[in-house]
């Protein structure tokens, strides 16, 4: 009997496919998310749009909140640790969370190194803007990936950019010859073996979800259309007028992402989605996606 | 043989791959209308609360009870096993309620307790590599249910006529013998309908 094998950790992410993972800040929100059909919840002290508004240093959530959420629902509970913060991750593992997000939404603890995730029993999800970042995170032991769409903006444009780039890089790698692959591994800063795997299978070695800026059911469906395996929704749900209805609509639009009549139906009368921020209005220092490459 | 995989949420592609290795055609199923074309259906692993809710919403509960009523085989893995069960521990409402058994969800604990192991399964000649992820357990079965496998004294695979269930994920390894077993159940059911 073996725990924490890569098959067990990656398999857990496979079970999330086609699903929606929702940010929640307390037990009540977690129950709403579960009742709406979320496949997991992310326990947070503040959602990204509040983190952005508050400024200062954003850290791992208070363990009380994480435990409260774990007690409230039977679906998996995820929580965020700062990039490179080994101890926050160990604390979350000790609490028994089901997945750790080593996340750029929090203020990075280490500007050079990510956590060595392969030595943990609990699996990790990490953000990636391109194939190089994606494979570097997998090399460090990430069992799941997600785009690094600009968190808390309600603007899907960056998540779209990341998903499109990764998909096009995969197609390019698929068509390379062996000698081109050696060079490409060097250019991307990734191991040759991992790149060879992408070349042979035409896909990433782990599940890749959309995250950052998903604000409507149509946004979620767009990301699925572009090849995402599932969707993280952060500020979008509990910053909307009617979180319960909104959450259910996102779940349905993710499952039936190519049924446009259904998406039209679930999108009716959802009230005002979160206001959103135009990306070009953010300074380079406010762009969370530049953290931890 | 056309074997469907219920594709409302969960690990669909892996099951389709295993079915095709076992020599049948795998079909991703999102609408009840597709059920008519199928000789058998797999309900995959995923989150049982999500899958159950979407099944209710899209009319799969009645449609699959009718599907099963025609003797067409259904195979539930992990969340799919929970969906098939007639009784859930903790008083949760059952979903399809087709298999005469009591199931406990998340019976091994949280994700850090998830594991893989070699497992003997009745009808498969040598042990299977079985992957358990936040897996359920079958706590008790009715007299019409055949226990196919146990782990540390607890039931992890069972068969009731044309219904098959496993706590673990046969689709996460390259070993497709349990899928081949299910395909032969579907072939058997087709023969019986013709006879």
CSV table of N, CA and C in Angstrom, one decimal, chain A residues 20 156 160 210 214-228 230-231 233 249-260 262-264 266-267:
chain,number,residue,atom,x,y,z
A,20,UNK,N,-16.1,22.6,-11.5
A,20,UNK,CA,-15.9,24.0,-11.1
A,20,UNK,C,-15.4,24.0,-9.6
A,156,UNK,N,-11.4,38.1,-18.4
A,156,UNK,CA,-10.9,36.8,-18.8
A,156,UNK,C,-9.7,36.8,-19.8
A,160,UNK,N,-7.3,33.5,-21.2
A,160,UNK,CA,-7.4,33.1,-22.6
A,160,UNK,C,-6.0,33.1,-23.2
A,210,UNK,N,-8.7,26.3,-16.0
A,210,UNK,CA,-8.7,27.7,-16.3
A,210,UNK,C,-8.8,28.4,-14.9
A,214,UNK,N,-12.5,34.6,-14.5
A,214,UNK,CA,-13.8,34.0,-14.9
A,214,UNK,C,-14.9,34.7,-14.2
A,215,UNK,N,-15.8,35.4,-14.9
A,215,UNK,CA,-16.8,36.2,-14.2
A,215,UNK,C,-18.2,35.9,-14.7
A,216,UNK,N,-18.4,35.1,-15.8
A,216,UNK,CA,-19.7,34.7,-16.2
A,216,UNK,C,-19.8,33.2,-16.7
A,217,UNK,N,-21.0,32.6,-16.8
A,217,UNK,CA,-21.0,31.3,-17.3
A,217,UNK,C,-20.4,31.2,-18.7
A,218,UNK,N,-20.6,32.2,-19.5
A,218,UNK,CA,-20.0,32.1,-20.9
A,218,UNK,C,-18.5,32.2,-20.8
A,219,UNK,N,-17.9,32.9,-19.8
A,219,UNK,CA,-16.4,32.8,-19.6
A,219,UNK,C,-15.9,31.4,-19.3
A,220,UNK,N,-16.7,30.7,-18.4
A,220,UNK,CA,-16.3,29.4,-18.1
A,220,UNK,C,-16.3,28.5,-19.3
A,221,UNK,N,-17.4,28.6,-20.1
A,221,UNK,CA,-17.6,27.8,-21.3
A,221,UNK,C,-16.5,28.1,-22.3
A,222,UNK,N,-16.1,29.4,-22.4
A,222,UNK,CA,-15.1,29.8,-23.4
A,222,UNK,C,-13.8,29.1,-23.0
A,223,UNK,N,-13.4,29.0,-21.8
A,223,UNK,CA,-12.2,28.4,-21.3
A,223,UNK,C,-12.2,26.9,-21.6
A,224,UNK,N,-13.4,26.2,-21.5
A,224,UNK,CA,-13.5,24.8,-21.8
A,224,UNK,C,-13.4,24.6,-23.3
A,225,UNK,N,-14.0,25.5,-24.1
A,225,UNK,CA,-13.9,25.5,-25.5
A,225,UNK,C,-12.4,25.5,-26.0
A,226,UNK,N,-11.6,26.3,-25.2
A,226,UNK,CA,-10.2,26.5,-25.6
A,226,UNK,C,-9.3,25.3,-25.1
A,227,UNK,N,-9.9,24.4,-24.4
A,227,UNK,CA,-9.2,23.2,-24.0
A,227,UNK,C,-8.9,23.0,-22.5
A,228,UNK,N,-9.5,23.9,-21.6
A,228,UNK,CA,-9.3,23.7,-20.2
A,228,UNK,C,-10.0,22.4,-19.8
A,230,UNK,N,-11.2,22.1,-16.7
A,230,UNK,CA,-12.2,22.5,-15.7
A,230,UNK,C,-11.9,23.9,-15.4
A,231,UNK,N,-12.6,24.5,-14.4
A,231,UNK,CA,-12.6,25.9,-14.1
A,231,UNK,C,-12.5,26.2,-12.6
A,233,UNK,N,-13.2,29.3,-10.1
A,233,UNK,CA,-13.9,30.6,-10.0
A,233,UNK,C,-13.6,31.3,-8.7
A,249,UNK,N,-25.2,28.2,-12.4
A,249,UNK,CA,-25.1,28.6,-13.8
A,249,UNK,C,-23.7,28.2,-14.3
A,250,UNK,N,-22.7,28.6,-13.5
A,250,UNK,CA,-21.3,28.3,-14.0
A,250,UNK,C,-21.1,26.8,-14.1
A,251,UNK,N,-21.6,26.0,-13.1
A,251,UNK,CA,-21.5,24.5,-13.1
A,251,UNK,C,-22.1,24.0,-14.4
A,252,UNK,N,-23.3,24.4,-14.7
A,252,UNK,CA,-24.0,23.9,-15.9
A,252,UNK,C,-23.3,24.3,-17.2
A,253,UNK,N,-22.8,25.5,-17.2
A,253,UNK,CA,-22.2,26.0,-18.5
A,253,UNK,C,-20.8,25.3,-18.7
A,254,UNK,N,-20.2,24.8,-17.6
A,254,UNK,CA,-18.9,24.1,-17.7
A,254,UNK,C,-19.1,22.7,-18.3
A,255,UNK,N,-20.2,22.0,-17.7
A,255,UNK,CA,-20.5,20.7,-18.2
A,255,UNK,C,-20.9,20.7,-19.7
A,256,UNK,N,-21.8,21.7,-20.0
A,256,UNK,CA,-22.4,21.7,-21.4
A,256,UNK,C,-21.8,22.9,-22.1
A,257,UNK,N,-20.5,23.0,-22.2
A,257,UNK,CA,-19.9,24.2,-22.7
A,257,UNK,C,-20.1,24.4,-24.2
A,258,UNK,N,-20.6,23.4,-24.9
A,258,UNK,CA,-20.9,23.6,-26.3
A,258,UNK,C,-22.4,23.6,-26.6
A,259,UNK,N,-23.2,23.7,-25.6
A,259,UNK,CA,-24.7,23.8,-25.7
A,259,UNK,C,-25.1,25.2,-25.5
A,260,UNK,N,-25.1,26.0,-26.6
A,260,UNK,CA,-25.3,27.4,-26.4
A,260,UNK,C,-26.7,27.9,-26.0
A,262,UNK,N,-28.4,26.1,-23.9
A,262,UNK,CA,-28.4,26.0,-22.4
A,262,UNK,C,-27.7,27.1,-21.7
A,263,UNK,N,-26.5,27.5,-22.3
A,263,UNK,CA,-25.8,28.6,-21.7
A,263,UNK,C,-26.6,29.9,-21.7
A,264,UNK,N,-27.4,30.1,-22.8
A,264,UNK,CA,-28.3,31.3,-22.8
A,264,UNK,C,-29.3,31.2,-21.7
A,266,UNK,N,-29.2,29.5,-18.8
A,266,UNK,CA,-28.7,29.7,-17.4
A,266,UNK,C,-28.1,31.1,-17.2
A,267,UNK,N,-27.9,31.8,-18.3
A,267,UNK,CA,-27.3,33.2,-18.1
A,267,UNK,C,-28.3,34.3,-17.9
